[in-house]
GROMACS .gro file of C-alpha atoms in nm:
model
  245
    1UNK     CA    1   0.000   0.000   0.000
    2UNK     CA    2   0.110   0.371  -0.091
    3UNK     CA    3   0.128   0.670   0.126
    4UNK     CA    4   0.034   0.986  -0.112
    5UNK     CA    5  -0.006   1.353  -0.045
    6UNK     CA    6  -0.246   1.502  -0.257
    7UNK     CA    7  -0.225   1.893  -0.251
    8UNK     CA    8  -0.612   2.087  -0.282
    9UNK     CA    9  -0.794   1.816  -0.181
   10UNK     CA   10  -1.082   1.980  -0.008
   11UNK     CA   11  -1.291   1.972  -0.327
   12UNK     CA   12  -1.252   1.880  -0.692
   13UNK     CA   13  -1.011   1.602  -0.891
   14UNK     CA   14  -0.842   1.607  -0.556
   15UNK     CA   15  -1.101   1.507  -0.301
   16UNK     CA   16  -1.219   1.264  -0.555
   17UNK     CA   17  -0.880   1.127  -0.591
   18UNK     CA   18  -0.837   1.129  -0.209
   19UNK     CA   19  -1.129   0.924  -0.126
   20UNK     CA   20  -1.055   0.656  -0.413
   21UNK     CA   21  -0.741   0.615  -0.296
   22UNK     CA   22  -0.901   0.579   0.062
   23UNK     CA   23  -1.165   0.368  -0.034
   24UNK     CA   24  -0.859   0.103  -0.154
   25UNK     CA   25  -0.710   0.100   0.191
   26UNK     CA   26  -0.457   0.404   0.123
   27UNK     CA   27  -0.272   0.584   0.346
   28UNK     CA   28  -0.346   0.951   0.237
   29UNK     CA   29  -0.242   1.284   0.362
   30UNK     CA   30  -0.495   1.566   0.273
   31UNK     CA   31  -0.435   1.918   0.197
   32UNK     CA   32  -0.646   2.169   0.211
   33UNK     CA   33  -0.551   2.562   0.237
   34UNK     CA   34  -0.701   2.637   0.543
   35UNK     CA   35  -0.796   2.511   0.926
   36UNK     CA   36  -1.186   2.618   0.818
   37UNK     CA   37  -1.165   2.389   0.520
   38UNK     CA   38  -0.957   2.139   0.670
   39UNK     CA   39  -1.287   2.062   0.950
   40UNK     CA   40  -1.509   2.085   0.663
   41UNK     CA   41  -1.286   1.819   0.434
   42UNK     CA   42  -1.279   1.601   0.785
   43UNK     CA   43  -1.627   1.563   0.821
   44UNK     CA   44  -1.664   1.401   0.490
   45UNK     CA   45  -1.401   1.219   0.518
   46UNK     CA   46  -1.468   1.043   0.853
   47UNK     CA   47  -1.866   1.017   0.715
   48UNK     CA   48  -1.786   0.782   0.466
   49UNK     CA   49  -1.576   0.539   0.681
   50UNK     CA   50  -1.295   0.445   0.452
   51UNK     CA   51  -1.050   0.099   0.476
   52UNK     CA   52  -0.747   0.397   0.485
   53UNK     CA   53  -0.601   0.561   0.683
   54UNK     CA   54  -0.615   0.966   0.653
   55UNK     CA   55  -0.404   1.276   0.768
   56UNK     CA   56  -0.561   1.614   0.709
   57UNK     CA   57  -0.329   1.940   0.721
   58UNK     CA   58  -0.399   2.288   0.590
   59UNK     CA   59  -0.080   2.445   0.384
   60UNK     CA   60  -0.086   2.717   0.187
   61UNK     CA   61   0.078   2.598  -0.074
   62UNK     CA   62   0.265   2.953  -0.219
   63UNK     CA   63   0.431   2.955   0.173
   64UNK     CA   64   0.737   2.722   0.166
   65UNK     CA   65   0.755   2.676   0.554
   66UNK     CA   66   0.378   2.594   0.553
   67UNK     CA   67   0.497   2.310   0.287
   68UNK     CA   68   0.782   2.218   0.455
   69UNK     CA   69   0.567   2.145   0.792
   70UNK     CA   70   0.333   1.969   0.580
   71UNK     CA   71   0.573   1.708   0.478
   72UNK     CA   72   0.751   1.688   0.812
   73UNK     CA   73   0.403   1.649   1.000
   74UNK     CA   74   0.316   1.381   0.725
   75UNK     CA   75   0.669   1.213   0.765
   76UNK     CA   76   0.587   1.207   1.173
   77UNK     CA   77   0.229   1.085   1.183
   78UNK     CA   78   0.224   0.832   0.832
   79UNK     CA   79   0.559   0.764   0.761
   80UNK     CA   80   0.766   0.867   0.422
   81UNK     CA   81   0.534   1.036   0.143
   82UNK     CA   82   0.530   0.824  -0.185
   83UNK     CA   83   0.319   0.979  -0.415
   84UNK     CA   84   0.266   1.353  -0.482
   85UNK     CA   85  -0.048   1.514  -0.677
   86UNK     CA   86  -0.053   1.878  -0.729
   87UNK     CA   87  -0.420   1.942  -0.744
   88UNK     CA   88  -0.391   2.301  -0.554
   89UNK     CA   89  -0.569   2.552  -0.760
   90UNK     CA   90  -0.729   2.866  -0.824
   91UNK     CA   91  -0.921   3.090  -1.090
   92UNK     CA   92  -0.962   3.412  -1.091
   93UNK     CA   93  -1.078   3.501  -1.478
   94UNK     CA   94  -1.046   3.854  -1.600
   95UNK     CA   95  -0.944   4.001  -1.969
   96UNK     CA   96  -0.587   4.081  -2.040
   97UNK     CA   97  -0.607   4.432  -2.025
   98UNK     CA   98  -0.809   4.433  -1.701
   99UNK     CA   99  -0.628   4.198  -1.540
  100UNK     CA  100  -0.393   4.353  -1.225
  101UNK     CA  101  -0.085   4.204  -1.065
  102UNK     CA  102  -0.282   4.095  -0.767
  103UNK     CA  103  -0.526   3.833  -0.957
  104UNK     CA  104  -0.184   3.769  -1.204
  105UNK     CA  105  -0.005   3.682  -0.881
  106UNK     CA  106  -0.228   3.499  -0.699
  107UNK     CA  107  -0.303   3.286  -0.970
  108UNK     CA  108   0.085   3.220  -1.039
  109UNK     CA  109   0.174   3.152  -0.704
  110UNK     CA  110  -0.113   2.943  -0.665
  111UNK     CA  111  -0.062   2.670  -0.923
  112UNK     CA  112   0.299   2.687  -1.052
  113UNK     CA  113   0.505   2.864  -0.735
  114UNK     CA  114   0.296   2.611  -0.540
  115UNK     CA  115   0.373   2.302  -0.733
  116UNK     CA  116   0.747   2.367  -0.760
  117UNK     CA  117   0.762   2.393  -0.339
  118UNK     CA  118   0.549   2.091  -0.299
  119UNK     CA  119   0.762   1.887  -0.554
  120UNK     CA  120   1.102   2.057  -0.411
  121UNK     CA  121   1.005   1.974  -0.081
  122UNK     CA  122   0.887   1.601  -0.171
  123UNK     CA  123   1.201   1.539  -0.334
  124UNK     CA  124   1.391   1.639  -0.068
  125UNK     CA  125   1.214   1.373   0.140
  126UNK     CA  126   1.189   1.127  -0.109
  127UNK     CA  127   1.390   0.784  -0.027
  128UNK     CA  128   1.410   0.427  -0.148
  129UNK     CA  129   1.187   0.272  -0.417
  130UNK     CA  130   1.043   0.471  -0.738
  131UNK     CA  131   0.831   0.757  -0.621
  132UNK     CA  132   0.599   0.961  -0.845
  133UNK     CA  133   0.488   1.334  -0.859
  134UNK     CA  134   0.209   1.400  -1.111
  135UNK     CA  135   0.116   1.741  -1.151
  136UNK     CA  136  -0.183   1.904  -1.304
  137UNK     CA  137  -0.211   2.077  -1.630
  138UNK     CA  138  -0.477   2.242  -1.851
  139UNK     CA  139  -0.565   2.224  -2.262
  140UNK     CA  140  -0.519   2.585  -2.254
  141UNK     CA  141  -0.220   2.589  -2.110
  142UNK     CA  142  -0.088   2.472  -2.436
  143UNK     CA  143  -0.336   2.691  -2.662
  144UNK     CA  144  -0.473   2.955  -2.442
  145UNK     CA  145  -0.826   3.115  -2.420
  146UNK     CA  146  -0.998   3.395  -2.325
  147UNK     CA  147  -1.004   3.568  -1.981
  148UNK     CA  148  -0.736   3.351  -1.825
  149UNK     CA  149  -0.412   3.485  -1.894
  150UNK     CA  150  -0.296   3.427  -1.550
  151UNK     CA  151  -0.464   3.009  -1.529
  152UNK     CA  152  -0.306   2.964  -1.905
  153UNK     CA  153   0.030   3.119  -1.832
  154UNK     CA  154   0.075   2.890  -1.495
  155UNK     CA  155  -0.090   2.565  -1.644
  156UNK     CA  156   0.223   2.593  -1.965
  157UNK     CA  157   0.435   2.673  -1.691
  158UNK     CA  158   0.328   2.343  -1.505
  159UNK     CA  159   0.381   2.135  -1.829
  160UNK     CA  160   0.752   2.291  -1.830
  161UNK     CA  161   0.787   2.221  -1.527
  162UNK     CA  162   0.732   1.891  -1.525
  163UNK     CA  163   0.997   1.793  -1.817
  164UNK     CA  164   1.243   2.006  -1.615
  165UNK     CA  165   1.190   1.782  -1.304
  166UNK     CA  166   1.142   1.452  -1.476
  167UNK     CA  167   1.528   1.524  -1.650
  168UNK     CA  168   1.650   1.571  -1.278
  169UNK     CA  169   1.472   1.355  -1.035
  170UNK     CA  170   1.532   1.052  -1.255
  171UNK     CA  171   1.591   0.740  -1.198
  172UNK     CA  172   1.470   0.778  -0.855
  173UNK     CA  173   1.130   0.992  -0.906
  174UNK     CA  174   0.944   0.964  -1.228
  175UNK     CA  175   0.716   1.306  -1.290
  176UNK     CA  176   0.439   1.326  -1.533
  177UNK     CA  177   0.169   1.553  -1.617
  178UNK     CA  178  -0.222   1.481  -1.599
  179UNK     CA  179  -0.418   1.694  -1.818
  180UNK     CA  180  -0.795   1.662  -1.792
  181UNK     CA  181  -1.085   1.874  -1.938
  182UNK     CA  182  -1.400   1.921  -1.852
  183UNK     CA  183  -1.484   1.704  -1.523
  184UNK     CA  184  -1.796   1.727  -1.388
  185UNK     CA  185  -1.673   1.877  -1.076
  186UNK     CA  186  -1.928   2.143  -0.894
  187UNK     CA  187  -1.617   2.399  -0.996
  188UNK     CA  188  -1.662   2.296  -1.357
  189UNK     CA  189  -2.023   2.287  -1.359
  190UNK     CA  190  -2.088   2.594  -1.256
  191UNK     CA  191  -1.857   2.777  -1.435
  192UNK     CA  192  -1.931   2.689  -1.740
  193UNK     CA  193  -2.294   2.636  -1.675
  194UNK     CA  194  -2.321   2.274  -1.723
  195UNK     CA  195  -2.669   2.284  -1.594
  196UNK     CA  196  -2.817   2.431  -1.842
  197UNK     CA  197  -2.864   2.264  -2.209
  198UNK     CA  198  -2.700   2.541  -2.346
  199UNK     CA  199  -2.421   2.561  -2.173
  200UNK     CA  200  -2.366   2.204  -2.167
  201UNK     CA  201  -2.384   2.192  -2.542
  202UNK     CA  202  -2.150   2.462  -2.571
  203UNK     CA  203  -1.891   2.235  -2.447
  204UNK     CA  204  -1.991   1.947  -2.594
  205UNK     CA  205  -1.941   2.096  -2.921
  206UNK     CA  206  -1.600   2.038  -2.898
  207UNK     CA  207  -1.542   1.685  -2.742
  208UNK     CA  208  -1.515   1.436  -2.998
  209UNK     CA  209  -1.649   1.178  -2.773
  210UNK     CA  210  -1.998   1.391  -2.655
  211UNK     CA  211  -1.960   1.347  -2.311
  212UNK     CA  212  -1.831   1.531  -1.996
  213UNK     CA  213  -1.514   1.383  -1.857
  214UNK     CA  214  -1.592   1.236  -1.530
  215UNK     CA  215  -1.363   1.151  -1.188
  216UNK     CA  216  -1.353   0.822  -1.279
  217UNK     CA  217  -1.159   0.897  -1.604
  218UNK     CA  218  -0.925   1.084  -1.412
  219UNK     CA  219  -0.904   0.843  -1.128
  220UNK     CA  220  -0.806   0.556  -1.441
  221UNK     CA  221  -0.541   0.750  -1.586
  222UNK     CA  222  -0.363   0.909  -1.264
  223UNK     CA  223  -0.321   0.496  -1.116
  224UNK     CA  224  -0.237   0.408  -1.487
  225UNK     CA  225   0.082   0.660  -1.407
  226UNK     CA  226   0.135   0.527  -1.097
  227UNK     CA  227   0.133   0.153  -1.235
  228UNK     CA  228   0.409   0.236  -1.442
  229UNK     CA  229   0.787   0.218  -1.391
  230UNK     CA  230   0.979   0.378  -1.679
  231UNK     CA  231   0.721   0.692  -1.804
  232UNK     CA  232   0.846   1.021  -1.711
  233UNK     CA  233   0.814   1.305  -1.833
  234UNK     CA  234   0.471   1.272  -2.001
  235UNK     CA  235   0.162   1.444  -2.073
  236UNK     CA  236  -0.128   1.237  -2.070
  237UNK     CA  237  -0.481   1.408  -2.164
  238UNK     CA  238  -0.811   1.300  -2.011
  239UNK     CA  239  -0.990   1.551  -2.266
  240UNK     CA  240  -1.250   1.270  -2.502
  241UNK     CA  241  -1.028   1.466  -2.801
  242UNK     CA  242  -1.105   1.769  -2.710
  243UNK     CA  243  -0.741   1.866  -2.738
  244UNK     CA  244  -0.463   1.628  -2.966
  245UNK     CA  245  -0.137   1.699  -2.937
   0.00000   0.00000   0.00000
């Protein structure tokens, strides 16, 4: 059995992921960003009664000593961390001209600043057998879109990232990229309206195989990574051909 640390887990790809990993008799260490969310994330957890065994601990993921007391809690209370996922995320949509340094920041920080501290830190920890980071990326962080110059910028960034640390983390951690699209998430849902006929056949328009992506398609592909032994450095899309590249 693993132990994995799955960053932004109170909600989303990364709660999902969480509780499937629970639900399997996994040792999992939760993060959330803060102590409010953290209770919140608890609740649900402990509801649900899962075979594994679960650490919670808010981190705010763009603070390196929050990270680094992440991992060394983790290290204390489960043992050596495993398995990394970077799902810690955050939107905050404007147009290029409008957008200010604060939203550009926060954004920034959030998902790339964040992921290179929380894959720093868990390399620095890392011992032993193969590990595996798998960070998240976005379609339009290879071809863009409107209103997200900030998400787009960091989400490219990530993908960079990622062949930057599988080149020098091998042979002992092997780092790949997970790139879903739309996931019927609540986040997803109601951003793009997924409610609504029209909206939902807005997105539809462009996904080859007429269907929202669901967690179970991401939940496949992120333990197809783990399964393997000599892939680094990938990209692998969960996107029903809504992006080829």
């Amino acid at each position: 059995m693993r132990t994995i640390l799955i960053t932004g887990a109170s909600n989303g790809l990364g709660l999902a992921l969480a509780e499937h990993f629970l639900s399997n008799g996994e040792t999992v260490v939760i993060n959330t960003r803060t102590p409010t969310t953290a209770e919140l994330t608890e609740k649900q957890i402990d509801g649900n009664k899962f075979r594994g065994k679960h650490l919670i601990v808010p981190a705010d993921v763009k603070n390196r000593k929050q990270v680094q007391h992440l991992f060394a809690l983790a290290n204390l209370k489960v043992g050596q961390i495993e398995v990394l996922i970077n799902c810690a995320g955050i939107n905050i949509d404007k147009s290029f001209m409008k957008m200010d340094d604060e939203s550009w920041d926060e954004v920034i920080n959030t998902h790339l600043k964040g992921t290179f501290i929380s894959s720093q830190e868990f390399a620095k920890q890392h011992e032993g057998k193969l590990g595996h980071i798998i960070t998240l990326g976005a379609g339009c962080g290879i071809q863009g879109r409107l209103n997200g110059a900030n998400f787009c910028s960091a989400k490219g960034g990530i993908l960079a990232l990622t062949k930057c640390m599988a080149r020098e983390l091998a042979p002992r951690i092997a780092v790949n990229c997970l790139t879903p699209s739309a996931v019927d998430t609540d986040e997803v849902v109601s951003r793009y309206n997924l409610n609504t006929q029209e909206g939902l056949k807005k997105v539809l328009t462009g996904i080859p195989m007429d269907r929202l992506g669901k967690r179970e398609d991401v939940i496949q592909m992120t333990e197809s990574i783990l399964s393997s032994k000599f892939t680094t450095g990938s990209n692998f899309f969960v996107n029903g051909g809504e992006l080829m590249h």
